[in-house]
Every structure is written in C-alpha cells, then in structure tokens.
Amino acid sequence: MEENQRKTHADGFPDLQADERGRLFPSPIFGPVHSRRLGISLGINLLPADGKVCSFDCIYCECGYNDLRRPHSRFPSREEVRQALRAKLTEMARQGQQPDVLTFAGNGEPTLHPDFLPIIRDTVALRNELCPQAHITVLSNAAEVLRPNVFEALRLVDNNCLKLDTVSPDYIRRVDRPVSPRYDVAAIVRRLQEFDGHCIVQTLFLEGTHEGCDVGNTGDEYVTPWLEALRQIRPQEVMVYTIDRQTPSPLLRKAGKEQLDRIADRVRQAGFACQVSY
C-alpha cells in the first residue's frame, strides 16, 4: 500500500448477527470480504461465534460491550481452525480467487486464544502451501504483548497491527477500558519497542462524549505525546482511522477529515508511513 493511500469506503464486513448490542462474526472463518485497510481479506475469528471475549471493553467497539455479549460456546480448537482454514483456502483456489491477506480479527481479542502461537504457526504453514502471496495480519489491542508466547507469535506474522489510541492512562481507562486493573500503557510501549520496527500502530481518533465526559483525542494534548511514543516504537507504518459503524456509546462522533489529515501529516513529518481511513 502506498504511504499516502486514503480509502473512503467501508471495510465490507457483513452485518451478521447484528442487533442493538453490536454485531458478531462467524467462527472460526468468515469472508472473504473487502477491508478498507487491508484489501481482500479472509477473516479468522478465534473467539466463540455467539459472544465477545476481549481484554478491552472499548466504548466504540462495533461488537458491543463485553457484559452484553458474553458467549455460551467455547473457543474453536486449534484443529478446528486449521481444518476450516484449509477447506476455505482450497475452495477459494477452485474458484480462482486468492486472498490478499489472512486477518485474525472477529469477536474480541484474538491473542486471548490459549493456542494462539501454534495456530499462528499452522496458519503460516497453510499460507505457504496454498496462497503464498497472501500476508498474515493480526489486529490486536496489544494488551497481551507482555506474554512471551503472544510476543513470539506476533513476530511471525507479516502485518502485526497493534492498537495505541493514546498514551494517557486516564483516557485509556475512560475509553479503551482494559479489563485488567494491571494494564500499564508505559509497559506496553516499552514492549512494542522490542519488535524492532516489526509492527504497525493502529490508532482510532474520535470526537464526542461518554457519560458526560469529553472523549475526543484529536487535540495536541493527546497527539503530541502519542507521536513521541511512535518515535520510541519506530513502527513500519501507522494506521490512522475513525469509527465506521454504530457504537455502543451513543454520543460518539467520527473524527473529521481535516483532523485526520492534520494528524497524518504530523506522523509523516516524524518519518513514518501513514495510511488514513475516514
């Protein structure tokens, strides 16, 4: 993708099992779909199909709040994921279709799966066998990167996309709402430095209020320290985007095009490739 590419269309994920609580994705495989950031994407959902499992409880999450989406079924097993992925890639090949990317996403945080590392190894092997041109992408909130197995797994994928909406602990508690009281954004930033540039930082900017508090993060008081964290992390790319669907918190708004462009220009001036999705 070119450094200054801007995509204005939606990511194309189907609104399956969507209601007022948020939408859910099939498990373990969904799509392929057209992602506004990643191209033709075959989704891999390591979470249960009937609920959400996440180490964050973001007020903007399209899947809804954690307590309203508690699953009743189990995680798909490593073997179920492997067999389903092989079957789908074989079917796509018969149809003359190839994915640009195999994307770990879905109903929460994929790195919470207890077999995340061996599943990543299986996926690399299947990719190499059946669609060697495809990239493997993990969309993660980065909350689990301190775990050695997760860190090792993320080093194996092509696009290691890690969320960093801000470096303000107060903002994170108010908006991203980590489940663990031990979440430490400073420790996360230090860990991201250990990827030695093999990561993509993804940051969601928004406007609006939540429970009477301003939750906009496009101002200099948030952007300037975030840029300093980027200089420490040295990511290969930065993805700047905003909300694209209905959010569980009703008074949130998209960040404007001018705001996103201004932030992206500062990212590029700091020396990093930056992709913007409006």
mmCIF file of C-alpha atoms in Angstrom:
data_model
loop_
_atom_site.group_PDB
_atom_site.id
_atom_site.type_symbol
_atom_site.label_atom_id
_atom_site.label_comp_id
_atom_site.label_asym_id
_atom_site.label_seq_id
_atom_site.Cartn_x
_atom_site.Cartn_y
_atom_site.Cartn_z
ATOM 1 C CA MET A 1 0.000 0.000 0.000
ATOM 2 C CA GLU A 2 1.277 3.447 -0.849
ATOM 3 C CA GLU A 3 2.175 5.755 2.005
ATOM 4 C CA ASN A 4 -0.460 8.355 1.177
ATOM 5 C CA GLN A 5 -3.278 5.986 0.201
ATOM 6 C CA ARG A 6 -6.672 7.099 1.514
ATOM 7 C CA LYS A 7 -9.701 4.846 1.430
ATOM 8 C CA THR A 8 -13.143 6.255 1.997
ATOM 9 C CA HIS A 9 -15.300 3.150 1.571
ATOM 10 C CA ALA A 10 -16.450 0.860 4.374
ATOM 11 C CA ASP A 11 -14.475 -2.270 5.214
ATOM 12 C CA GLY A 12 -17.186 -4.503 3.793
ATOM 13 C CA PHE A 13 -17.612 -6.872 6.724
ATOM 14 C CA PRO A 14 -21.142 -8.370 6.604
ATOM 15 C CA ASP A 15 -23.509 -7.329 9.388
ATOM 16 C CA LEU A 16 -24.138 -10.855 10.610
ATOM 17 C CA GLN A 17 -25.892 -11.420 13.947
ATOM 18 C CA ALA A 18 -26.123 -7.659 14.457
ATOM 19 C CA ASP A 19 -28.583 -6.148 16.921
ATOM 20 C CA GLU A 20 -28.670 -3.270 19.383
ATOM 21 C CA ARG A 21 -25.902 -4.921 21.415
ATOM 22 C CA GLY A 22 -23.449 -4.918 18.495
ATOM 23 C CA ARG A 23 -22.521 -7.339 15.735
ATOM 24 C CA LEU A 24 -20.784 -10.694 15.826
ATOM 25 C CA PHE A 25 -18.790 -12.664 13.274
ATOM 26 C CA PRO A 26 -18.878 -16.367 12.388
ATOM 27 C CA SER A 27 -16.140 -18.566 13.828
ATOM 28 C CA PRO A 28 -13.525 -19.701 13.008
ATOM 29 C CA ILE A 29 -13.558 -18.428 9.379
ATOM 30 C CA PHE A 30 -15.545 -15.595 7.793
ATOM 31 C CA GLY A 31 -15.430 -13.853 4.456
ATOM 32 C CA PRO A 32 -13.600 -13.201 2.245
ATOM 33 C CA VAL A 33 -14.521 -9.530 2.470
ATOM 34 C CA HIS A 34 -13.089 -6.243 1.254
ATOM 35 C CA SER A 35 -11.305 -4.454 4.079
ATOM 36 C CA ARG A 36 -10.953 -0.691 3.809
ATOM 37 C CA ARG A 37 -7.408 -1.016 5.134
ATOM 38 C CA LEU A 38 -6.169 -4.450 4.055
ATOM 39 C CA GLY A 39 -7.667 -5.454 0.676
ATOM 40 C CA ILE A 40 -9.385 -8.821 0.033
ATOM 41 C CA SER A 41 -9.331 -10.335 3.488
ATOM 42 C CA LEU A 42 -10.213 -13.799 4.731
ATOM 43 C CA GLY A 43 -11.165 -13.422 8.377
ATOM 44 C CA ILE A 44 -10.049 -15.784 11.126
ATOM 45 C CA ASN A 45 -12.077 -15.437 14.322
ATOM 46 C CA LEU A 46 -10.503 -17.304 17.238
ATOM 47 C CA LEU A 47 -13.319 -16.319 19.599
ATOM 48 C CA PRO A 48 -16.719 -18.000 20.060
ATOM 49 C CA ALA A 49 -19.297 -17.208 17.385
ATOM 50 C CA ASP A 50 -22.033 -16.374 19.905
ATOM 51 C CA GLY A 51 -20.260 -13.777 22.039
ATOM 52 C CA LYS A 52 -17.368 -11.427 22.626
ATOM 53 C CA VAL A 53 -14.142 -12.137 24.545
ATOM 54 C CA CYS A 54 -11.810 -9.180 24.910
ATOM 55 C CA SER A 55 -9.194 -7.723 27.237
ATOM 56 C CA PHE A 56 -10.590 -4.254 26.448
ATOM 57 C CA ASP A 57 -14.190 -3.061 26.676
ATOM 58 C CA CYS A 58 -13.978 -0.089 24.317
ATOM 59 C CA ILE A 59 -16.870 2.355 24.260
ATOM 60 C CA TYR A 60 -16.641 2.406 20.438
ATOM 61 C CA CYS A 61 -16.477 -1.373 19.803
ATOM 62 C CA GLU A 62 -18.770 -2.488 16.989
ATOM 63 C CA CYS A 63 -19.226 -5.850 18.759
ATOM 64 C CA GLY A 64 -20.792 -4.073 21.747
ATOM 65 C CA TYR A 65 -19.958 -4.126 25.434
ATOM 66 C CA ASN A 66 -18.424 -7.251 26.939
ATOM 67 C CA ASP A 67 -21.134 -7.832 29.553
ATOM 68 C CA LEU A 68 -23.881 -7.761 26.903
ATOM 69 C CA ARG A 69 -22.091 -10.216 24.630
ATOM 70 C CA ARG A 70 -20.918 -12.971 26.945
ATOM 71 C CA PRO A 71 -20.515 -16.212 24.941
ATOM 72 C CA HIS A 72 -22.053 -19.572 25.807
ATOM 73 C CA SER A 73 -19.938 -21.654 23.433
ATOM 74 C CA ARG A 74 -16.230 -22.454 23.644
ATOM 75 C CA PHE A 75 -13.232 -21.195 21.712
ATOM 76 C CA PRO A 76 -12.709 -23.028 18.414
ATOM 77 C CA SER A 77 -9.948 -25.591 18.847
ATOM 78 C CA ARG A 78 -6.600 -25.365 17.090
ATOM 79 C CA GLU A 79 -7.559 -28.305 14.858
ATOM 80 C CA GLU A 80 -10.959 -26.791 14.012
ATOM 81 C CA VAL A 81 -9.233 -23.584 12.928
ATOM 82 C CA ARG A 82 -6.658 -25.453 10.851
ATOM 83 C CA GLN A 83 -9.223 -27.645 9.090
ATOM 84 C CA ALA A 84 -11.638 -24.774 8.421
ATOM 85 C CA LEU A 85 -8.875 -22.552 7.040
ATOM 86 C CA ARG A 86 -7.562 -25.305 4.758
ATOM 87 C CA ALA A 87 -11.068 -26.017 3.464
ATOM 88 C CA LYS A 88 -11.796 -22.341 2.738
ATOM 89 C CA LEU A 89 -8.469 -21.672 1.011
ATOM 90 C CA THR A 90 -8.946 -24.812 -1.106
ATOM 91 C CA GLU A 91 -12.459 -23.681 -2.051
ATOM 92 C CA MET A 92 -11.224 -20.209 -2.984
ATOM 93 C CA ALA A 93 -8.462 -21.698 -5.145
ATOM 94 C CA ARG A 94 -11.023 -23.809 -7.039
ATOM 95 C CA GLN A 95 -12.978 -20.616 -7.701
ATOM 96 C CA GLY A 96 -9.882 -18.825 -8.976
ATOM 97 C CA GLN A 97 -9.861 -16.481 -6.005
ATOM 98 C CA GLN A 98 -6.879 -15.625 -3.813
ATOM 99 C CA PRO A 99 -6.900 -13.550 -0.612
ATOM 100 C CA ASP A 100 -4.585 -10.583 -0.212
ATOM 101 C CA VAL A 101 -4.485 -11.159 3.499
ATOM 102 C CA LEU A 102 -5.485 -13.671 6.179
ATOM 103 C CA THR A 103 -6.744 -11.484 9.005
ATOM 104 C CA PHE A 104 -7.065 -12.517 12.638
ATOM 105 C CA ALA A 105 -9.963 -10.402 13.907
ATOM 106 C CA GLY A 106 -13.565 -11.033 14.936
ATOM 107 C CA ASN A 107 -15.390 -11.105 18.256
ATOM 108 C CA GLY A 108 -12.775 -9.590 20.531
ATOM 109 C CA GLU A 109 -9.040 -10.030 21.078
ATOM 110 C CA PRO A 110 -7.502 -12.908 19.064
ATOM 111 C CA THR A 111 -4.368 -13.211 21.209
ATOM 112 C CA LEU A 112 -6.521 -14.437 24.129
ATOM 113 C CA HIS A 113 -6.884 -17.853 22.495
ATOM 114 C CA PRO A 114 -4.844 -20.314 24.597
ATOM 115 C CA ASP A 115 -3.321 -21.859 21.434
ATOM 116 C CA PHE A 116 -2.597 -18.568 19.696
ATOM 117 C CA LEU A 117 1.073 -19.353 18.993
ATOM 118 C CA PRO A 118 0.526 -22.846 17.482
ATOM 119 C CA ILE A 119 -2.439 -21.520 15.473
ATOM 120 C CA ILE A 120 -0.206 -18.812 14.023
ATOM 121 C CA ARG A 121 2.378 -21.473 13.122
ATOM 122 C CA ASP A 122 -0.349 -23.567 11.444
ATOM 123 C CA THR A 123 -1.551 -20.535 9.507
ATOM 124 C CA VAL A 124 1.937 -19.703 8.273
ATOM 125 C CA ALA A 125 2.299 -23.274 7.010
ATOM 126 C CA LEU A 126 -1.098 -23.236 5.250
ATOM 127 C CA ARG A 127 -0.390 -19.831 3.725
ATOM 128 C CA ASN A 128 2.952 -21.047 2.385
ATOM 129 C CA GLU A 129 1.274 -24.113 0.875
ATOM 130 C CA LEU A 130 -1.971 -22.699 -0.532
ATOM 131 C CA CYS A 131 -1.672 -18.917 -1.040
ATOM 132 C CA PRO A 132 1.998 -17.909 -0.688
ATOM 133 C CA GLN A 133 1.352 -14.366 -1.933
ATOM 134 C CA ALA A 134 -1.039 -13.597 0.958
ATOM 135 C CA HIS A 135 0.030 -11.689 4.038
ATOM 136 C CA ILE A 136 -0.955 -12.746 7.539
ATOM 137 C CA THR A 137 -2.367 -9.927 9.646
ATOM 138 C CA VAL A 138 -3.278 -9.808 13.320
ATOM 139 C CA LEU A 139 -5.470 -6.952 14.561
ATOM 140 C CA SER A 140 -4.762 -6.717 18.279
ATOM 141 C CA ASN A 141 -5.315 -4.244 21.097
ATOM 142 C CA ALA A 142 -1.730 -5.024 22.244
ATOM 143 C CA ALA A 143 -2.847 -5.730 25.815
ATOM 144 C CA GLU A 144 -1.362 -9.245 25.739
ATOM 145 C CA VAL A 145 2.041 -8.459 24.182
ATOM 146 C CA LEU A 146 3.812 -8.842 27.524
ATOM 147 C CA ARG A 147 3.065 -12.585 27.385
ATOM 148 C CA PRO A 148 6.096 -14.346 25.803
ATOM 149 C CA ASN A 149 4.018 -16.703 23.606
ATOM 150 C CA VAL A 150 1.976 -13.823 22.206
ATOM 151 C CA PHE A 151 5.096 -11.764 21.550
ATOM 152 C CA GLU A 152 6.701 -14.702 19.738
ATOM 153 C CA ALA A 153 3.585 -15.323 17.654
ATOM 154 C CA LEU A 154 3.244 -11.696 16.585
ATOM 155 C CA ARG A 155 6.837 -11.685 15.373
ATOM 156 C CA LEU A 156 5.896 -14.460 12.903
ATOM 157 C CA VAL A 157 3.138 -12.562 11.069
ATOM 158 C CA ASP A 158 3.552 -10.116 8.197
ATOM 159 C CA ASN A 159 1.280 -7.349 9.492
ATOM 160 C CA ASN A 160 1.488 -7.063 13.255
ATOM 161 C CA CYS A 161 -1.183 -4.384 13.823
ATOM 162 C CA LEU A 162 -1.241 -3.135 17.404
ATOM 163 C CA LYS A 163 -3.609 -0.599 18.901
ATOM 164 C CA LEU A 164 -2.352 2.514 20.640
ATOM 165 C CA ASP A 165 -5.150 5.095 20.858
ATOM 166 C CA THR A 166 -3.215 7.288 23.270
ATOM 167 C CA VAL A 167 -0.558 7.112 25.954
ATOM 168 C CA SER A 168 -2.778 8.763 28.558
ATOM 169 C CA PRO A 169 -3.700 6.244 31.288
ATOM 170 C CA ASP A 170 -6.793 8.280 32.205
ATOM 171 C CA TYR A 171 -8.030 8.303 28.624
ATOM 172 C CA ILE A 172 -7.397 4.568 28.262
ATOM 173 C CA ARG A 173 -9.383 3.827 31.427
ATOM 174 C CA ARG A 174 -12.246 6.021 30.176
ATOM 175 C CA VAL A 175 -12.396 4.887 26.523
ATOM 176 C CA ASP A 176 -10.485 1.622 25.918
ATOM 177 C CA ARG A 177 -11.364 0.345 29.406
ATOM 178 C CA PRO A 178 -8.862 -2.518 29.929
ATOM 179 C CA VAL A 179 -10.360 -5.466 31.780
ATOM 180 C CA SER A 180 -7.225 -5.993 33.867
ATOM 181 C CA PRO A 181 -6.510 -3.374 36.549
ATOM 182 C CA ARG A 182 -2.804 -4.093 35.951
ATOM 183 C CA TYR A 183 -2.822 -2.755 32.395
ATOM 184 C CA ASP A 184 0.167 -0.416 32.029
ATOM 185 C CA VAL A 185 0.434 1.595 28.807
ATOM 186 C CA ALA A 186 4.039 2.572 29.542
ATOM 187 C CA ALA A 187 4.983 -1.124 29.780
ATOM 188 C CA ILE A 188 3.113 -1.790 26.522
ATOM 189 C CA VAL A 189 5.051 0.961 24.739
ATOM 190 C CA ARG A 190 8.338 -0.475 26.015
ATOM 191 C CA ARG A 191 7.318 -3.912 24.741
ATOM 192 C CA LEU A 192 6.376 -2.516 21.323
ATOM 193 C CA GLN A 193 9.913 -1.152 21.046
ATOM 194 C CA GLU A 194 11.170 -4.750 21.290
ATOM 195 C CA PHE A 195 9.538 -5.596 17.947
ATOM 196 C CA ASP A 196 12.380 -3.547 16.384
ATOM 197 C CA GLY A 197 10.037 -1.902 13.910
ATOM 198 C CA HIS A 198 8.128 -5.088 13.011
ATOM 199 C CA CYS A 199 4.754 -3.647 13.949
ATOM 200 C CA ILE A 200 2.035 -1.383 12.615
ATOM 201 C CA VAL A 201 0.490 1.004 15.114
ATOM 202 C CA GLN A 202 -3.252 1.492 14.608
ATOM 203 C CA THR A 203 -4.907 4.443 16.307
ATOM 204 C CA LEU A 204 -8.588 5.341 16.363
ATOM 205 C CA PHE A 205 -9.435 9.028 16.670
ATOM 206 C CA LEU A 206 -12.907 10.203 17.589
ATOM 207 C CA GLU A 207 -14.960 13.060 18.990
ATOM 208 C CA GLY A 208 -17.950 13.206 21.304
ATOM 209 C CA THR A 209 -18.812 12.474 24.907
ATOM 210 C CA HIS A 210 -19.293 9.440 27.102
ATOM 211 C CA GLU A 211 -21.066 9.590 30.452
ATOM 212 C CA GLY A 212 -20.772 13.377 30.367
ATOM 213 C CA CYS A 213 -17.008 13.432 29.665
ATOM 214 C CA ASP A 214 -15.291 14.651 26.511
ATOM 215 C CA VAL A 215 -13.583 11.691 24.846
ATOM 216 C CA GLY A 216 -12.094 13.440 21.814
ATOM 217 C CA ASN A 217 -8.433 12.509 21.305
ATOM 218 C CA THR A 218 -7.536 14.639 18.263
ATOM 219 C CA GLY A 219 -6.108 17.574 20.223
ATOM 220 C CA ASP A 220 -2.417 18.278 20.741
ATOM 221 C CA GLU A 221 -2.583 17.198 24.385
ATOM 222 C CA TYR A 222 -3.127 13.631 23.114
ATOM 223 C CA VAL A 223 -1.439 13.692 19.715
ATOM 224 C CA THR A 224 1.930 15.158 20.771
ATOM 225 C CA PRO A 225 2.779 12.517 23.448
ATOM 226 C CA TRP A 226 1.420 9.803 21.133
ATOM 227 C CA LEU A 227 3.855 10.968 18.443
ATOM 228 C CA GLU A 228 6.686 10.751 20.952
ATOM 229 C CA ALA A 229 5.680 7.153 21.679
ATOM 230 C CA LEU A 230 5.770 6.442 17.931
ATOM 231 C CA ARG A 231 9.344 7.749 17.826
ATOM 232 C CA GLN A 232 10.241 5.290 20.583
ATOM 233 C CA ILE A 233 8.415 2.343 18.958
ATOM 234 C CA ARG A 234 9.632 3.028 15.372
ATOM 235 C CA PRO A 235 6.751 1.191 13.643
ATOM 236 C CA GLN A 236 6.915 0.251 9.977
ATOM 237 C CA GLU A 237 3.607 2.055 9.430
ATOM 238 C CA VAL A 238 0.872 3.925 11.280
ATOM 239 C CA MET A 239 -2.848 3.449 10.570
ATOM 240 C CA VAL A 240 -4.974 6.468 11.453
ATOM 241 C CA TYR A 241 -8.725 5.877 11.304
ATOM 242 C CA THR A 242 -12.038 6.720 12.935
ATOM 243 C CA ILE A 243 -15.302 4.994 13.840
ATOM 244 C CA ASP A 244 -17.160 3.473 10.908
ATOM 245 C CA ARG A 245 -20.282 1.910 12.441
ATOM 246 C CA GLN A 246 -22.761 2.288 15.244
ATOM 247 C CA THR A 247 -21.064 2.375 18.644
ATOM 248 C CA PRO A 248 -22.415 1.138 21.989
ATOM 249 C CA SER A 249 -21.835 4.592 23.479
ATOM 250 C CA PRO A 250 -24.410 6.733 21.606
ATOM 251 C CA LEU A 251 -22.785 10.193 21.660
ATOM 252 C CA LEU A 252 -19.549 9.384 19.865
ATOM 253 C CA ARG A 253 -18.733 11.033 16.507
ATOM 254 C CA LYS A 254 -16.302 10.406 13.691
ATOM 255 C CA ALA A 255 -13.158 12.491 13.691
ATOM 256 C CA GLY A 256 -13.254 14.863 10.719
ATOM 257 C CA LYS A 257 -11.223 14.536 7.538
ATOM 258 C CA GLU A 258 -9.241 17.709 8.284
ATOM 259 C CA GLN A 259 -8.392 16.448 11.771
ATOM 260 C CA LEU A 260 -7.230 13.062 10.483
ATOM 261 C CA ASP A 261 -5.204 14.647 7.678
ATOM 262 C CA ARG A 262 -3.516 17.018 10.137
ATOM 263 C CA ILE A 263 -2.568 14.113 12.403
ATOM 264 C CA ALA A 264 -1.356 12.012 9.467
ATOM 265 C CA ASP A 265 0.804 14.898 8.228
ATOM 266 C CA ARG A 266 2.470 15.088 11.639
ATOM 267 C CA VAL A 267 3.091 11.329 11.548
ATOM 268 C CA ARG A 268 4.755 11.616 8.129
ATOM 269 C CA GLN A 269 6.792 14.596 9.257
ATOM 270 C CA ALA A 270 8.072 12.379 12.070
ATOM 271 C CA GLY A 271 9.315 9.976 9.400
ATOM 272 C CA PHE A 272 6.669 7.233 9.373
ATOM 273 C CA ALA A 273 4.465 5.890 6.564
ATOM 274 C CA CYS A 274 0.834 6.624 7.384
ATOM 275 C CA GLN A 275 -2.410 5.289 5.993
ATOM 276 C CA VAL A 276 -5.670 7.167 6.655
ATOM 277 C CA SER A 277 -9.195 5.713 6.650
ATOM 278 C CA TYR A 278 -12.014 8.213 7.050
#
